[in-house]
Amino acid sequence: IPGHWECVRLKNVCTGFSNGTTADQVDFLDGTVSVSRIETISKGIINYEKVGHVQYSNNLLNYRLQVGDILFSHINSYERVGNCALYEGEHPLYHGMNLMRITPISKFAHYKFIHYYLISPLFLKQVQLKCKPAINQVSIPGKYVKDLRLTLPPLSEQRSIVSFLDSK
């Protein structure tokens, strides 16, 4: 690791770490909006064919995803906990329950760099080590996710790394 890179906690470069709306899911109708579910990100990308729907209300405004938000599976099977997907704004989507929303702070971290880091085997191992078992699944509380460490280069290097990884 280059000496000028920093070892930081996720909470120092991201915000959020919150669960989504608990609004009851309904069939798709006029007046409903798409909401994420665990299966929405099961393949590591946002699959719009696997979203749920909730009746729109002003209470949902805080749950509208913004470009660069990362949906993180903090409740899942041991093998799938830590699964995440990056929201890039293809279609309007609201943050549903059982997924944690992590928002990189742009002055510290490039959102794609953070996403690449979160899907790395090194980070996923940290997640698995902090899991709490439950019936047929595990979970990692938000306070533990916030304290997970990552190695962070300066923003200019993050952009270069993202460009390289995107090309591959």
Backbone as JSON, one array per atom type, in Angstrom:
{
  "sequence": "IPGHWECVRLKNVCTGFSNGTTADQVDFLDGTVSVSRIETISKGIINYEKVGHVQYSNNLLNYRLQVGDILFSHINSYERVGNCALYEGEHPLYHGMNLMRITPISKFAHYKFIHYYLISPLFLKQVQLKCKPAINQVSIPGKYVKDLRLTLPPLSEQRSIVSFLDSK",
  "N": [[0.86, -1.18, 0.0], [0.71, 2.1, -0.95], [2.49, 4.71, 0.74], [1.27, 7.24, 0.96], [-1.43, 6.8, 0.9], [-4.45, 6.53, 2.77], [-5.65, 4.87, 5.71], [-8.85, 4.48, 6.53], [-11.99, 4.72, 8.29], [-15.12, 3.56, 7.12], [-17.23, 5.26, 7.78], [-16.01, 7.73, 7.8], [-15.84, 8.6, 5.22], [-18.23, 8.24, 4.02], [-21.83, 8.57, 4.16], [-25.12, 7.98, 5.53], [-25.9, 4.8, 5.86], [-28.29, 3.63, 6.49], [-31.44, 1.94, 6.85], [-34.11, 1.21, 4.54], [-37.38, 2.39, 3.4], [-40.28, 1.32, 5.17], [-42.71, 1.03, 4.08], [-45.66, -0.64, 3.02], [-45.52, -3.09, 0.5], [-47.05, -3.14, -2.71], [-49.09, -4.2, -5.52], [-48.03, -3.3, -8.83], [-49.26, -0.26, -9.87], [-50.89, 2.71, -11.17], [-49.56, 5.58, -9.64], [-47.84, 4.3, -7.97], [-44.45, 3.68, -6.9], [-41.18, 2.48, -7.75], [-39.36, 0.33, -5.62], [-36.47, -0.76, -3.9], [-35.45, -4.14, -3.22], [-34.08, -7.02, -1.52], [-33.64, -8.95, -3.52], [-33.42, -7.3, -5.7], [-30.78, -6.53, -5.94], [-29.39, -8.88, -6.13], [-27.62, -9.97, -7.99], [-25.49, -8.28, -7.94], [-25.86, -6.0, -9.37], [-28.27, -3.44, -10.14], [-31.33, -4.74, -10.66], [-33.99, -4.0, -12.44], [-36.19, -5.49, -12.98], [-36.71, -6.84, -10.74], [-37.72, -5.27, -8.73], [-39.8, -3.94, -6.08], [-43.0, -2.41, -5.39], [-44.4, 0.54, -4.03], [-47.0, 2.58, -2.67], [-46.95, 5.94, -3.65], [-45.95, 8.61, -1.52], [-45.43, 11.71, 0.23], [-43.78, 11.08, 2.33], [-41.87, 9.44, 1.32], [-39.85, 10.89, 0.15], [-37.27, 11.18, 1.33], [-36.21, 8.73, 0.8], [-35.62, 8.44, -1.85], [-33.37, 7.34, -4.21], [-30.12, 8.57, -5.06], [-27.81, 9.32, -7.69], [-24.88, 7.48, -7.36], [-25.38, 6.43, -4.87], [-25.07, 3.55, -2.84], [-26.41, 0.38, -2.56], [-26.54, -1.89, 0.0], [-26.37, -5.14, 1.16], [-27.14, -5.94, 4.22], [-28.38, -7.85, 5.65], [-28.66, -11.17, 5.13], [-27.92, -14.38, 3.61], [-24.99, -16.09, 4.84], [-23.14, -16.31, 2.77], [-24.0, -14.33, 1.01], [-24.2, -11.94, 2.36], [-23.23, -8.57, 2.5], [-23.3, -8.2, -0.17], [-23.63, -5.88, -2.81], [-24.83, -3.06, -4.75], [-24.47, -0.49, -7.16], [-26.18, 2.53, -7.58], [-26.96, 4.18, -10.47], [-28.77, 5.89, -11.57], [-30.46, 5.08, -13.69], [-33.24, 4.55, -13.78], [-35.93, 5.95, -11.88], [-35.75, 5.18, -8.43], [-36.55, 3.97, -5.24], [-35.39, 3.58, -1.9], [-35.61, 0.57, -0.34], [-36.61, -1.51, 2.5], [-34.42, -3.7, 4.38], [-32.13, -3.38, 2.97], [-29.15, -1.57, 3.15], [-28.42, 1.83, 2.77], [-25.69, 3.43, 1.46], [-23.85, 6.32, 1.15], [-21.33, 7.74, -0.57], [-19.14, 10.44, 0.3], [-18.52, 13.06, -1.71], [-16.3, 14.83, -1.65], [-14.33, 13.4, -0.45], [-14.32, 10.81, -1.44], [-14.62, 8.93, -4.43], [-17.57, 7.76, -5.8], [-17.7, 5.43, -7.39], [-15.24, 4.26, -6.86], [-15.52, 3.62, -4.15], [-17.59, 1.77, -4.38], [-16.31, -0.26, -5.92], [-14.42, -1.0, -4.0], [-16.06, -1.98, -1.95], [-17.02, -4.31, -3.08], [-14.86, -5.9, -3.14], [-12.92, -8.86, -2.38], [-11.42, -8.6, 0.0], [-12.78, -6.63, 1.53], [-15.31, -7.87, 1.74], [-14.64, -10.06, 3.3], [-14.07, -8.81, 5.74], [-16.67, -7.98, 6.38], [-18.01, -10.44, 6.68], [-16.67, -11.43, 8.91], [-17.71, -9.85, 10.94], [-20.35, -10.49, 11.17], [-23.52, -11.29, 12.65], [-25.16, -14.17, 13.7], [-28.45, -15.35, 12.78], [-31.73, -16.8, 12.48], [-31.49, -18.86, 9.79], [-30.05, -16.88, 8.43], [-27.67, -14.15, 8.37], [-26.58, -11.08, 9.89], [-25.25, -7.77, 9.73], [-24.8, -5.22, 11.87], [-25.44, -1.69, 11.42], [-23.68, -0.03, 12.86], [-21.34, -1.52, 12.91], [-20.76, -1.74, 10.2], [-20.2, 0.93, 9.58], [-17.78, 1.23, 10.91], [-15.99, -0.35, 9.54], [-12.91, -0.76, 7.83], [-11.09, 0.88, 5.2], [-8.7, 1.24, 2.59], [-7.6, 4.21, 1.32], [-6.82, 6.03, -1.48], [-5.67, 9.31, -2.67], [-8.14, 11.51, -4.2], [-7.59, 11.99, -6.98], [-6.12, 9.73, -7.7], [-8.01, 7.79, -7.09], [-9.87, 8.29, -9.11], [-8.34, 7.57, -11.36], [-7.95, 4.85, -10.87], [-10.61, 3.94, -10.93], [-11.21, 4.53, -13.62], [-9.46, 2.75, -14.9], [-10.43, 0.25, -13.91], [-13.08, 0.35, -14.84], [-12.61, 0.15, -17.57], [-11.81, -2.45, -17.8]],
  "CA": [[0.0, 0.0, 0.0], [1.54, 3.32, -0.98], [2.54, 5.43, 2.01], [0.41, 8.42, 1.0], [-2.82, 6.37, 1.01], [-4.91, 6.56, 4.15], [-6.53, 3.83, 6.22], [-9.96, 5.21, 7.14], [-13.24, 3.99, 8.53], [-16.13, 3.87, 6.1], [-18.03, 6.41, 8.24], [-15.29, 8.98, 7.56], [-15.92, 8.98, 3.8], [-19.59, 7.96, 3.54], [-22.93, 8.85, 5.08], [-26.27, 7.1, 5.31], [-25.9, 3.59, 6.69], [-29.65, 3.51, 6.98], [-32.37, 1.03, 6.21], [-35.06, 1.92, 3.69], [-38.77, 2.56, 3.8], [-41.02, 0.13, 5.61], [-44.04, 1.09, 3.47], [-46.14, -1.92, 2.51], [-45.42, -3.25, -0.94], [-48.33, -3.38, -3.38], [-48.96, -4.48, -6.94], [-47.75, -2.13, -9.66], [-50.44, 0.49, -10.32], [-50.63, 4.15, -11.26], [-49.38, 6.16, -8.31], [-46.84, 3.57, -7.19], [-43.07, 3.9, -7.3], [-40.31, 1.32, -7.6], [-38.6, 0.29, -4.38], [-35.49, -1.85, -3.92], [-35.59, -5.3, -2.33], [-32.84, -7.79, -1.53], [-33.47, -9.58, -4.83], [-33.09, -6.27, -6.68], [-29.32, -6.44, -6.1], [-28.84, -10.22, -5.9], [-26.52, -10.27, -8.93], [-24.48, -7.24, -7.84], [-26.31, -4.84, -10.14], [-29.68, -3.17, -9.87], [-32.19, -5.4, -11.64], [-35.28, -3.31, -12.36], [-37.27, -6.47, -13.09], [-36.86, -7.45, -9.41], [-38.09, -4.26, -7.74], [-41.16, -3.94, -5.56], [-43.71, -1.15, -5.59], [-45.13, 1.1, -2.9], [-47.82, 3.76, -2.99], [-46.17, 7.15, -3.44], [-46.38, 9.63, -0.56], [-44.34, 12.64, 0.54], [-42.88, 10.43, 3.29], [-40.84, 8.7, 0.59], [-38.85, 11.79, -0.43], [-35.93, 10.89, 1.87], [-35.77, 7.4, 0.36], [-35.31, 8.45, -3.28], [-31.93, 7.13, -4.42], [-29.39, 9.54, -5.86], [-26.67, 8.73, -8.4], [-23.74, 7.26, -6.49], [-25.77, 5.68, -3.68], [-24.77, 2.13, -2.89], [-27.31, -0.46, -1.78], [-25.68, -2.87, 0.67], [-27.15, -6.18, 1.81], [-26.62, -6.17, 5.58], [-29.12, -9.02, 6.14], [-28.69, -12.13, 4.03], [-27.19, -15.61, 3.96], [-23.58, -15.81, 5.1], [-22.44, -16.17, 1.49], [-24.48, -13.17, 0.26], [-24.15, -10.71, 3.14], [-22.22, -7.67, 1.93], [-23.58, -7.97, -1.59], [-24.06, -4.5, -3.01], [-24.99, -2.57, -6.12], [-24.36, 0.95, -7.32], [-27.28, 3.18, -8.28], [-26.44, 5.17, -11.41], [-29.84, 6.75, -12.03], [-31.1, 4.64, -14.92], [-34.67, 4.72, -13.56], [-36.19, 6.36, -10.49], [-35.81, 4.05, -7.5], [-36.58, 4.32, -3.83], [-34.63, 2.68, -1.03], [-36.49, -0.29, 0.43], [-36.05, -2.09, 3.72], [-33.49, -4.84, 4.33], [-30.91, -2.97, 2.3], [-28.59, -0.36, 3.74], [-28.0, 2.83, 1.79], [-24.4, 4.05, 1.78], [-23.63, 7.42, 0.23], [-19.98, 8.31, -0.5], [-19.02, 11.9, 0.37], [-17.74, 13.31, -2.93], [-15.03, 15.54, -1.44], [-13.36, 12.44, 0.06], [-14.31, 9.51, -2.11], [-15.34, 8.74, -5.68], [-18.57, 6.73, -5.5], [-17.38, 4.16, -8.05], [-14.12, 3.67, -6.14], [-16.08, 3.01, -2.95], [-18.31, 0.56, -4.8], [-15.32, -1.3, -6.23], [-13.82, -1.46, -2.74], [-17.04, -2.77, -1.2], [-17.21, -5.64, -3.68], [-13.58, -6.62, -3.13], [-12.86, -9.96, -1.42], [-10.88, -8.11, 1.27], [-13.85, -5.98, 2.27], [-16.34, -8.86, 2.05], [-14.16, -10.87, 4.43], [-14.31, -8.0, 6.94], [-18.11, -8.03, 6.64], [-18.34, -11.77, 7.18], [-16.12, -11.59, 10.26], [-18.5, -9.05, 11.88], [-21.76, -10.91, 11.1], [-24.24, -11.89, 13.77], [-26.08, -15.18, 13.17], [-29.88, -15.36, 13.09], [-32.34, -17.98, 11.88], [-31.29, -18.99, 8.34], [-29.37, -15.74, 7.83], [-26.78, -13.38, 9.24], [-26.72, -9.64, 9.69], [-24.19, -6.93, 10.26], [-25.41, -3.94, 12.27], [-24.9, -0.49, 10.8], [-22.53, 0.51, 13.61], [-20.15, -2.26, 12.5], [-20.46, -1.37, 8.81], [-19.57, 2.25, 9.64], [-16.42, 1.14, 11.43], [-15.11, -1.15, 8.68], [-11.79, 0.05, 7.31], [-10.68, 0.77, 3.81], [-7.5, 1.97, 2.22], [-8.1, 5.23, 0.42], [-5.86, 6.93, -2.13], [-6.22, 10.63, -2.99], [-9.21, 11.49, -5.22], [-7.08, 11.87, -8.35], [-5.77, 8.32, -7.91], [-9.27, 7.04, -7.12], [-10.43, 8.45, -10.46], [-7.52, 6.77, -12.28], [-8.24, 3.43, -10.59], [-11.95, 3.72, -11.46], [-11.1, 4.51, -15.09], [-8.82, 1.49, -15.26], [-11.36, -0.86, -13.63], [-14.21, 0.46, -15.77], [-12.19, -0.32, -18.9], [-11.63, -3.9, -17.73]],
  "C": [[0.9, 1.23, 0.0], [1.4, 4.13, 0.32], [1.62, 6.62, 2.09], [-1.08, 8.07, 0.99], [-3.19, 6.36, 2.49], [-5.72, 5.31, 4.47], [-7.61, 4.55, 7.01], [-11.12, 4.27, 7.43], [-14.26, 4.45, 7.49], [-16.94, 5.1, 6.5], [-17.33, 7.75, 8.03], [-15.39, 9.46, 6.12], [-17.3, 8.73, 3.2], [-20.6, 8.38, 4.61], [-24.03, 7.84, 4.81], [-26.29, 5.98, 6.31], [-27.28, 3.34, 7.28], [-30.44, 2.47, 6.19], [-33.39, 1.85, 5.43], [-36.46, 1.98, 4.26], [-39.4, 1.23, 4.21], [-42.45, 0.15, 5.06], [-44.41, -0.28, 2.9], [-46.03, -1.97, 0.99], [-46.78, -3.65, -1.5], [-48.05, -3.79, -4.82], [-48.69, -3.18, -7.7], [-49.06, -1.53, -10.16], [-50.02, 1.92, -10.57], [-50.51, 4.69, -9.84], [-48.42, 5.39, -7.43], [-45.45, 3.92, -7.73], [-42.28, 2.63, -7.03], [-39.48, 1.44, -6.34], [-37.67, -0.93, -4.42], [-35.85, -2.93, -2.9], [-34.26, -6.06, -2.39], [-32.6, -8.41, -2.91], [-33.16, -8.58, -5.94], [-31.59, -6.22, -6.95], [-28.65, -7.81, -6.02], [-27.68, -10.57, -6.83], [-25.45, -9.18, -8.94], [-24.73, -6.01, -8.69], [-27.76, -4.59, -9.78], [-30.5, -3.76, -11.01], [-33.59, -4.83, -11.48], [-36.46, -4.26, -12.56], [-37.56, -7.11, -11.73], [-37.18, -6.42, -8.33], [-39.5, -4.53, -7.23], [-41.8, -2.6, -5.87], [-44.4, -0.75, -4.29], [-45.93, 2.29, -3.39], [-47.0, 5.0, -2.7], [-46.81, 8.03, -2.36], [-45.18, 10.54, -0.31], [-43.36, 12.06, 1.54], [-41.73, 9.7, 2.61], [-39.7, 9.58, 0.09], [-37.43, 11.49, 0.06], [-35.37, 9.55, 1.4], [-35.44, 7.35, -1.13], [-33.8, 8.33, -3.45], [-31.37, 8.21, -5.33], [-28.22, 8.82, -6.55], [-25.48, 8.64, -7.44], [-24.08, 6.56, -5.19], [-25.46, 4.2, -3.91], [-25.77, 1.4, -2.01], [-26.51, -1.66, -1.29], [-26.56, -3.85, 1.43], [-26.55, -6.5, 3.17], [-27.37, -7.29, 6.29], [-29.23, -9.98, 4.98], [-28.11, -13.44, 4.52], [-25.72, -15.23, 4.18], [-22.83, -15.54, 3.81], [-22.8, -14.88, 0.77], [-24.46, -11.86, 1.06], [-23.0, -9.85, 2.6], [-22.4, -7.44, 0.44], [-24.05, -6.53, -1.76], [-24.16, -4.17, -4.49], [-24.98, -1.05, -6.1], [-25.54, 1.49, -8.1], [-26.7, 4.28, -9.16], [-27.55, 5.96, -12.1], [-30.57, 6.34, -13.28], [-32.61, 4.87, -14.9], [-34.87, 5.19, -12.13], [-36.36, 5.14, -9.59], [-35.75, 4.58, -6.08], [-35.94, 3.2, -3.02], [-35.59, 1.89, -0.15], [-35.81, -0.91, 1.63], [-35.21, -3.33, 3.41], [-32.3, -4.61, 3.42], [-30.44, -1.68, 2.96], [-28.15, 0.56, 2.61], [-26.71, 3.47, 2.29], [-24.13, 5.1, 0.71], [-22.22, 7.98, 0.4], [-20.02, 9.84, -0.48], [-18.04, 12.31, -0.72], [-16.42, 14.05, -2.69], [-13.95, 14.6, -0.9], [-13.21, 11.2, -0.82], [-15.14, 9.53, -3.39], [-16.3, 7.56, -5.47], [-18.26, 5.4, -6.18], [-16.19, 3.49, -7.37], [-14.63, 2.96, -4.89], [-16.82, 1.73, -3.32], [-17.34, -0.57, -5.13], [-14.69, -1.86, -4.96], [-14.78, -2.36, -1.98], [-17.28, -4.15, -1.8], [-15.92, -6.45, -3.71], [-13.61, -7.76, -2.1], [-12.34, -9.53, -0.05], [-11.97, -7.48, 2.12], [-14.92, -6.99, 2.67], [-15.92, -9.76, 3.2], [-14.34, -10.11, 5.74], [-15.78, -8.07, 7.36], [-18.47, -9.36, 7.27], [-17.82, -12.0, 8.59], [-16.95, -10.86, 11.32], [-19.97, -9.48, 11.94], [-22.25, -11.51, 12.41], [-25.2, -12.92, 13.2], [-27.52, -14.97, 13.64], [-30.44, -16.61, 12.43], [-32.2, -17.91, 10.37], [-30.61, -17.81, 7.67], [-28.41, -15.13, 8.85], [-27.05, -11.91, 8.99], [-25.49, -8.95, 10.25], [-24.81, -5.58, 10.59], [-24.69, -2.75, 11.64], [-23.69, 0.07, 11.52], [-21.25, -0.24, 13.26], [-19.76, -1.92, 11.07], [-19.72, -0.04, 8.79], [-18.11, 2.18, 10.04], [-15.48, 0.27, 10.6], [-14.09, -0.23, 8.01], [-11.59, -0.18, 5.83], [-9.44, 1.61, 3.6], [-7.87, 2.92, 1.1], [-6.99, 6.08, -0.16], [-6.47, 8.32, -2.3], [-7.23, 10.53, -4.13], [-8.69, 11.32, -6.64], [-6.69, 10.42, -8.67], [-7.01, 7.44, -7.92], [-9.87, 7.09, -8.51], [-9.66, 7.59, -11.48], [-7.82, 5.28, -12.1], [-9.63, 3.08, -11.14], [-11.91, 3.63, -12.98], [-10.5, 3.19, -15.57], [-9.79, 0.31, -15.08], [-12.57, -0.83, -14.55], [-13.85, -0.07, -17.16], [-12.01, -1.84, -18.94], [-12.95, -4.6, -17.6]]
}
